[in-house]
Structures are given as structure tokens and as C-alpha cells.
Amino acid sequence: MMSSSLTSSDSSHDAEGEPDMHHAESVTRKFDRDWLRRLLVKHAHNHPNMPQDLVEKALVVVSCLDVFLFVRFKSNQSSDHSSSRLLSTKAPMVDASDLPYRLLARRYNTSLCFTPMIHARMFLEKPGYRHKFWKYNGMPPQDRPLIAQFCGNDKDVLLKAMKLVEAHVDGVDINCGCPQQIAKRGGYGAFLLEEDNGDLIVDIVRHLAKHMNVPVSVKVRILPSGLEDSLALYKRLVDAGAAMLTIHGRTRLQNKVLTGAANWDYIREVVNLLGDRVPILSNGGISNMDDVIRCLEYTGADGVMSSEAILEYPPLFSETNVLCTDYKRIGPGRLQIAKDYLELCEQYPPNEGGQGSGMKCVRAHLHRFLHADLQVHTKVRDAVVQAFSMEAAWDVVNVIQTLQEKNDHDIRNEQLSWYVRHQMDAARHGGGQRDFDDEKKDSTEEEEDDNCCSRDMFGPVCADENDGDY
């Protein structure tokens, strides 16, 4: 459970009855704006490799540092930048931010992680599904601080699911960012923001904030109808008790080859409106540490969250592949990352819980880590698809090592490959990426096969609820 030191002095937050959703005053907040900074200080001992200058000094943002993602905290008492600090965060990803991967990311000074997106109803009703994402007695102590992210559209189901993990996490998050058709069919993700003109998600947040004893945050996208409607909804979420917002600077229409650029101008507007009340994290448009610095400076956000790029290279936001290294990779190579991940998978096997979908997770991570190699050595790529055991996974890694040695592979020349796949797809199709405003004006949803799992790395794979593909 969250310790009392993390709550505000006024913990009397329950109001009589559920207030009207359109005209309600802001709820009495359990957690003030500084809760996240205090949380990281409390758990700093779990991250012995964290540079000391990350703990207290916001000025370190301008340097090239060995971090995963930066969050700059603003003090309510002072505008002096020296009173701020930094936080590194890993975004929640479906069947990707499994326990071994989170622990790998924390080796590179990640100080806050999210679980994969968990389907609340299945988490309650299906023990096998629950076991994929959660250990009975919680995650190991080195996997803290940790925020558990859930999806769903029933406030009571969400509350019951979140209560199962409440004593073992430092916060809970509602996914309102998933743009896939499976989320549309299930009535969650980015589509939940548009239900009943936002009334449903506001009611859910108010209900959870009232009954949960850890901070409730929301990850959102920009509404297709534009900035004005988005800002109005975000304010209602904060009024309802949301303790933090993560803003993905794209609409749900911006997806796959139509992804386009994240709109940092819109995120800056959110910060200007709500940044003095709750921490605001920016999501989208980050490929290296230079992007992190630019985003923080441009948006004024408290942090920058990465989701896709970090999957390919966990030390992405470190002093590597940036201007000050002449865009050379001076961090660990992709082969070493793959080896380290497999070692963690052996240390935390699927039958102990928390590793997601087991070998399916392993295959997907190997594909991302080694994407550049697998595009050249297609027979090895086929072997990844057929890797249904840890022994087979190690065989793949050993073959890649042999090939790299044979070809005098130079780690310094490694660049992102899997992360830019949609950019290359768009170029091949001749259409390029569409501008944000063009996407916003387009009233036609992106066509996609409802029967395909959009995240599969190796081609269309039909999803069923037992796969945990949400």
C-alpha cells in the first residue's frame, strides 16, 4: 500500500454520492502535484546505478546522460530549476513490457516502469491470464516503482481488478491511448475517450480516484475533433481526480503507416492548462536523447515517455546515437541486449508469473532487438518465428553472434531499424506520412483487418483472448 508520507495532509476525499459529471466541482485530491517526486525518492535505493545528479538537479537535462527517459519535476513552492529532479520512465506496451524486459530497462537507470496493458475483466475472471501479468505476491522488489495499467469500460470491474494489485504497486493507470480495432470492439483504449462525450471515462476516473489508495493516472491521445475538445476533456479528468496525465501527441487515426509526427504544440497547450495541477508526460516523437531534450524544452512537460523506440534499444536515451557522439552507438550493442534479456527470462521464467505470454514475448523482443540483422539473414528470422523454447532462442542469438563476427560487425554503426519500419513502409507505398492536421480532418478511419493482431512481428496472426493480445 502507498505509505502515508505520499498522500496529502487532507485524506478526507469521499464526497456524498457521485456528483454530476458536467457541473461537478473538483474532487478533494488525495495526492498533491509532488507525489511522483516523493515516490522516486522513496524508491531511490532500488536503483543503485542511478547517477546522483539525476536525483535532485533538473539542470542535468541539458547533458547527454545514461538514462531511459527523463521526467523533470516542477516544485509548487519554487520556480528555481535547481529544485527540480529527473525521472526515467518506461511506457506500458501490450505483451511487451513484461517483467524481464522491465528489469532490463531498469539497468539503464529507468526509475519508473508500467506493466503491459492489462484487460481488467480477464484479469478478474481468468487465472491463466492473470498469471501472465502478475505474480501472486507481487513483483520482485527491484521492479519498483511500478504502475499497473488496465483497460476496460466498467468502473466496478476496473476497481476490482486494480484492488488486486493495489498493495504491490505505486499507482494505477487507465489506457485511453490504444487505437487498434480490437480496442474499438472492446470499447476501451482511445475509443473510450469519445464515449458519451467523455462522460463515461470521467465517471470511471472519479470512481477509481475515490476508492483507490494509490494515484490514478490516465494515458490519452488527442481527440480527432481537435485541441479544444481535448483540453476540455483533460481538465474534466483532472477535476475528477486523475493524479497524472500522459499525452500521446497523435489522434487514434494516426496509426501504422499513417502515424505521422507527434504534435508537441498540442502537448504544450496541455502543460500550460494543467501542468500546475498534475504531472504531465509527453509521449510520441522520441528516437534518441536529443529528441528528449528538445521535447522537454519545447513542451515544458514533466517528462517524456517512450514506447516503440525503447523496445528496440532499451538504452536508447543515453549518450549514444546522438549529436555529441557523432550519431555513433557507444552503448551496448543489440546482440548484448538480446543476451541480457534472455538471461533475465531464465531468471524469471513464465511459470512464475509476470512474464507476459512466455515464449511469444521472447520471440517478439528478439525480433525487435535484432531487427537489423534479421532483415538481412532471413533464414535466422524464420528460426526466430519457430523459437518455442529458451534453447532455440539462445541458438538464434548464437547464430547472430557468429554472423556478426564473420562480417566484422562494428557496434558503433548500429542504428534503429524496427522503430522506423512504418516510415519505410510509407515511403515504399509512395504516400509518405500524413500531417497531423490532415489526419484530424480525415473522417474515415484507417482500414485494417479486424481479425489480425496488429502487433505481431512476423505477419498477421489471428488473436484470441487466450493470447493476451490487447
XYZ file of C-alpha atoms in Angstrom, residues 88-441:
354
model
C 13.125 7.883 -16.158
C 10.023 6.038 -17.269
C 9.147 3.106 -19.500
C 5.796 3.166 -21.241
C 3.218 0.420 -20.953
C 3.137 -1.830 -24.010
C 0.863 -4.775 -24.688
C 2.700 -8.061 -24.186
C 5.998 -6.171 -24.383
C 6.769 -4.526 -21.051
C 6.954 -7.915 -19.341
C 8.879 -8.404 -16.105
C 12.239 -9.446 -17.651
C 12.100 -6.527 -20.072
C 11.254 -4.046 -17.307
C 14.213 -5.288 -15.273
C 16.432 -4.921 -18.347
C 15.271 -1.326 -18.823
C 15.955 -0.554 -15.153
C 19.620 -1.481 -15.670
C 19.855 1.722 -17.668
C 18.544 3.932 -14.868
C 14.861 3.611 -15.598
C 13.286 4.609 -12.316
C 9.616 4.060 -13.126
C 8.007 1.288 -15.196
C 4.499 0.455 -16.345
C 3.123 -3.056 -16.676
C 1.730 -4.198 -20.017
C -1.821 -3.067 -20.648
C -3.996 -5.497 -18.659
C -7.578 -6.297 -19.625
C -9.454 -5.718 -16.365
C -12.279 -8.223 -16.842
C -9.995 -11.014 -17.999
C -7.634 -10.268 -15.126
C -10.535 -10.876 -12.747
C -12.099 -13.882 -14.428
C -9.221 -15.868 -15.943
C -6.484 -17.089 -13.586
C -4.270 -18.093 -16.514
C -4.448 -14.614 -17.983
C -3.768 -13.043 -14.587
C -0.723 -15.266 -14.172
C 0.739 -13.899 -17.408
C 0.992 -10.416 -15.990
C 1.192 -10.782 -12.264
C 2.979 -12.772 -9.578
C 0.727 -13.818 -6.694
C 2.687 -11.875 -4.092
C 3.587 -9.014 -6.397
C 6.659 -8.297 -8.445
C 10.220 -8.604 -7.070
C 11.356 -5.582 -5.039
C 13.762 -4.458 -7.766
C 10.755 -3.890 -10.039
C 9.687 -0.749 -8.215
C 8.394 1.886 -8.585
C 5.739 0.268 -10.733
C 2.452 1.477 -12.194
C -0.100 -1.117 -13.313
C -2.031 -0.143 -16.434
C -5.507 -1.509 -17.118
C -8.045 -1.198 -19.887
C -11.804 -1.529 -19.656
C -15.012 0.472 -19.622
C -16.770 -0.781 -16.476
C -15.799 1.226 -13.418
C -16.634 -1.541 -10.963
C -14.697 -4.174 -12.901
C -11.718 -1.832 -13.186
C -11.839 -1.099 -9.468
C -11.960 -4.784 -8.504
C -9.039 -5.602 -10.819
C -6.952 -2.685 -9.583
C -7.646 -3.594 -5.963
C -6.000 -6.983 -6.590
C -2.649 -5.273 -7.246
C -3.035 -2.111 -5.181
C -0.850 -3.290 -2.299
C 2.025 -4.105 -4.667
C 2.173 -1.073 -6.980
C 2.785 2.645 -6.721
C -0.035 3.728 -8.971
C -2.634 2.541 -11.478
C -3.216 3.842 -14.975
C -6.176 3.701 -17.386
C -5.263 3.087 -21.007
C -7.096 5.556 -23.221
C -4.477 5.505 -25.938
C -4.791 2.190 -27.798
C -6.050 2.949 -31.351
C -6.456 -0.617 -32.615
C -9.712 -2.112 -33.822
C -9.698 -4.670 -31.016
C -9.916 -1.724 -28.611
C -12.836 -0.326 -30.614
C -14.670 -3.633 -30.408
C -13.997 -3.815 -26.676
C -14.956 -0.204 -26.017
C -11.670 0.776 -24.384
C -8.405 2.494 -25.298
C -8.585 5.701 -27.324
C -12.227 4.996 -28.191
C -13.232 5.282 -24.544
C -12.401 8.994 -24.643
C -15.208 9.553 -27.145
C -17.948 7.535 -25.429
C -20.870 9.701 -24.246
C -18.896 12.864 -24.999
C -16.334 11.861 -22.400
C -18.850 11.307 -19.602
C -18.005 7.609 -19.253
C -14.256 7.993 -18.744
C -14.765 10.954 -16.393
C -17.128 8.862 -14.290
C -14.625 5.987 -14.273
C -11.793 8.242 -13.125
C -13.915 9.796 -10.383
C -14.967 6.350 -9.126
C -11.415 4.987 -9.108
C -9.880 8.094 -7.570
C -12.446 7.954 -4.784
C -11.822 4.317 -3.860
C -8.163 3.635 -4.733
C -5.382 4.292 -2.237
C -2.728 4.836 -4.888
C -2.633 7.568 -7.557
C -4.861 7.048 -10.590
C -3.427 8.297 -13.875
C -4.677 8.269 -17.460
C -2.822 7.828 -20.747
C -4.679 9.620 -23.536
C -4.463 10.623 -27.165
C -5.579 13.816 -28.872
C -9.260 13.648 -29.782
C -9.964 13.502 -33.538
C -12.161 16.596 -33.114
C -9.141 18.666 -32.145
C -7.361 20.580 -29.411
C -10.258 22.498 -27.849
C -12.290 19.373 -27.168
C -9.193 17.533 -25.946
C -8.269 20.229 -23.443
C -11.813 20.352 -22.104
C -11.828 16.592 -21.546
C -8.385 16.520 -19.933
C -9.472 19.220 -17.494
C -12.527 17.145 -16.573
C -10.280 14.134 -15.944
C -8.071 16.125 -13.591
C -11.132 17.630 -11.892
C -12.394 14.070 -11.386
C -9.201 13.096 -9.557
C -6.630 11.995 -12.156
C -3.222 12.410 -10.493
C -1.191 12.394 -13.724
C -1.794 12.554 -17.467
C 0.335 11.104 -20.243
C -0.457 12.783 -23.553
C 0.268 10.912 -26.767
C 0.528 13.723 -29.290
C -1.403 11.905 -32.007
C -5.035 11.006 -32.671
C -6.280 7.432 -32.878
C -6.374 7.916 -36.662
C -2.598 8.313 -36.752
C -1.552 4.695 -36.771
C 0.930 2.428 -38.579
C 1.929 3.895 -41.982
C -0.295 6.893 -41.235
C 1.451 7.582 -37.935
C 2.914 10.965 -38.852
C 4.601 13.319 -36.421
C 3.550 13.707 -32.801
C 2.105 17.152 -32.175
C 4.234 18.725 -29.465
C 2.344 22.035 -29.865
C -0.781 20.364 -28.527
C 1.113 18.797 -25.631
C 2.498 22.220 -24.733
C -1.064 23.543 -24.570
C -1.975 20.759 -22.133
C 1.011 21.662 -19.965
C 0.017 25.324 -19.989
C -3.520 24.465 -18.904
C -2.979 21.689 -16.349
C 0.742 21.453 -15.612
C 0.431 23.359 -12.363
C -2.036 20.772 -11.019
C -0.676 17.368 -12.039
C 2.467 15.975 -13.697
C 2.143 15.843 -17.490
C 4.182 13.342 -19.507
C 4.726 13.694 -23.247
C 4.556 10.619 -25.475
C 5.492 10.402 -29.144
C 8.250 11.500 -31.489
C 11.244 10.291 -29.474
C 14.084 8.420 -31.171
C 17.127 9.473 -29.126
C 18.254 11.623 -26.216
C 18.438 14.713 -28.410
C 14.695 14.320 -29.019
C 14.115 14.020 -25.264
C 15.847 17.326 -24.605
C 14.048 19.063 -27.462
C 10.684 17.765 -26.288
C 11.179 18.833 -22.684
C 12.322 22.279 -23.723
C 9.581 22.767 -26.304
C 6.573 21.381 -24.443
C 7.530 22.184 -20.856
C 6.278 18.714 -19.952
C 7.347 16.983 -16.762
C 8.552 14.012 -18.713
C 8.942 12.205 -21.983
C 7.624 8.677 -22.309
C 8.919 6.335 -24.992
C 7.087 3.229 -26.150
C 8.246 1.868 -29.501
C 11.826 3.060 -29.927
C 12.760 1.839 -26.499
C 11.539 -1.641 -27.366
C 14.274 -1.977 -29.946
C 17.053 -0.463 -27.864
C 16.467 -0.136 -24.086
C 19.474 2.210 -23.534
C 18.072 4.492 -26.243
C 18.005 7.642 -24.131
C 21.633 7.531 -23.153
C 24.702 9.168 -24.566
C 24.562 7.126 -27.754
C 23.437 7.697 -31.342
C 23.209 11.430 -30.677
C 24.929 14.545 -31.938
C 27.567 14.552 -29.207
C 28.638 11.012 -30.247
C 28.541 11.868 -33.957
C 25.453 9.609 -34.026
C 27.601 6.581 -33.279
C 26.435 3.899 -30.863
C 28.734 3.872 -27.862
C 26.365 1.926 -25.615
C 25.914 -1.858 -25.619
C 25.243 -3.443 -28.997
C 21.950 -5.057 -29.925
C 23.411 -8.551 -29.557
C 24.410 -7.873 -25.945
C 20.934 -6.507 -25.231
C 19.403 -9.728 -26.564
C 21.714 -11.844 -24.399
C 20.953 -9.830 -21.279
C 17.228 -10.173 -21.903
C 17.410 -13.961 -22.304
C 19.359 -14.243 -19.062
C 16.599 -12.350 -17.266
C 13.980 -14.608 -18.860
C 15.774 -17.608 -17.403
C 15.901 -15.920 -14.022
C 12.175 -15.055 -14.151
C 10.519 -17.874 -16.171
C 6.894 -17.713 -17.361
C 5.654 -20.356 -14.921
C 6.423 -17.986 -12.044
C 4.124 -15.293 -13.392
C 4.629 -11.799 -14.731
C 6.451 -12.661 -17.935
C 3.544 -11.948 -20.228
C 2.936 -14.550 -22.911
C 6.132 -16.506 -22.305
C 7.983 -17.512 -25.451
C 5.711 -15.315 -27.530
C 7.152 -12.341 -25.622
C 10.672 -13.678 -26.072
C 10.276 -14.097 -29.830
C 8.821 -10.609 -30.214
C 11.627 -8.997 -28.205
C 14.321 -10.855 -30.127
C 12.780 -9.689 -33.364
C 12.877 -6.069 -32.212
C 16.356 -6.202 -30.681
C 17.880 -7.942 -33.724
C 15.638 -6.493 -36.429
C 18.506 -5.080 -38.492
C 20.253 -8.470 -38.576
C 17.077 -10.404 -39.313
C 16.251 -8.241 -42.335
C 19.480 -9.469 -43.924
C 19.600 -13.040 -42.616
C 16.065 -14.178 -43.391
C 16.692 -17.829 -42.515
C 17.590 -16.728 -39.000
C 14.424 -14.651 -38.925
C 12.467 -17.791 -39.749
C 14.227 -19.509 -36.852
C 13.026 -16.763 -34.504
C 9.445 -17.454 -35.580
C 9.947 -21.117 -34.672
C 11.724 -20.457 -31.363
C 9.361 -22.129 -28.912
C 11.971 -22.838 -26.235
C 14.720 -20.898 -24.491
C 17.267 -23.244 -26.047
C 16.016 -22.313 -29.518
C 16.123 -18.612 -28.590
C 19.739 -18.936 -27.481
C 20.534 -20.743 -30.736
C 19.271 -17.725 -32.678
C 21.403 -15.328 -30.646
C 24.485 -17.518 -31.054
C 23.987 -17.650 -34.831
C 23.701 -13.852 -34.987
C 26.897 -13.560 -32.950
C 28.723 -15.853 -35.402
C 27.448 -13.856 -38.380
C 28.427 -10.547 -36.812
C 31.923 -11.804 -36.068
C 32.276 -13.180 -39.613
C 31.246 -9.846 -41.101
C 33.433 -7.726 -38.762
C 30.335 -6.069 -37.330
C 31.004 -2.647 -35.776
C 28.616 -1.766 -32.942
C 29.351 1.923 -33.446
C 27.481 1.833 -36.763
C 24.284 0.369 -35.336
C 21.127 2.456 -35.794
C 17.439 1.944 -35.111
C 15.745 -0.380 -37.585
C 12.469 -1.815 -36.258
C 11.387 1.584 -34.920
C 11.483 3.187 -38.381
C 9.704 0.333 -40.168
C 6.473 2.296 -40.705
C 8.405 5.227 -42.129
C 9.985 2.884 -44.649
C 6.597 1.308 -45.424
C 5.107 4.738 -46.071
C 7.970 5.632 -48.391
C 7.605 2.354 -50.310
C 3.903 2.993 -50.826
C 4.683 6.431 -52.189
C 2.307 8.231 -49.906
C 4.676 9.341 -47.212
C 3.434 10.252 -43.764
C 0.453 12.478 -43.378
C 0.476 15.732 -41.470
C -1.310 15.908 -38.124
C -3.922 18.392 -39.360
C -4.675 16.219 -42.382
C -5.286 13.273 -40.082
C -7.522 15.357 -37.845
C -9.694 16.405 -40.783
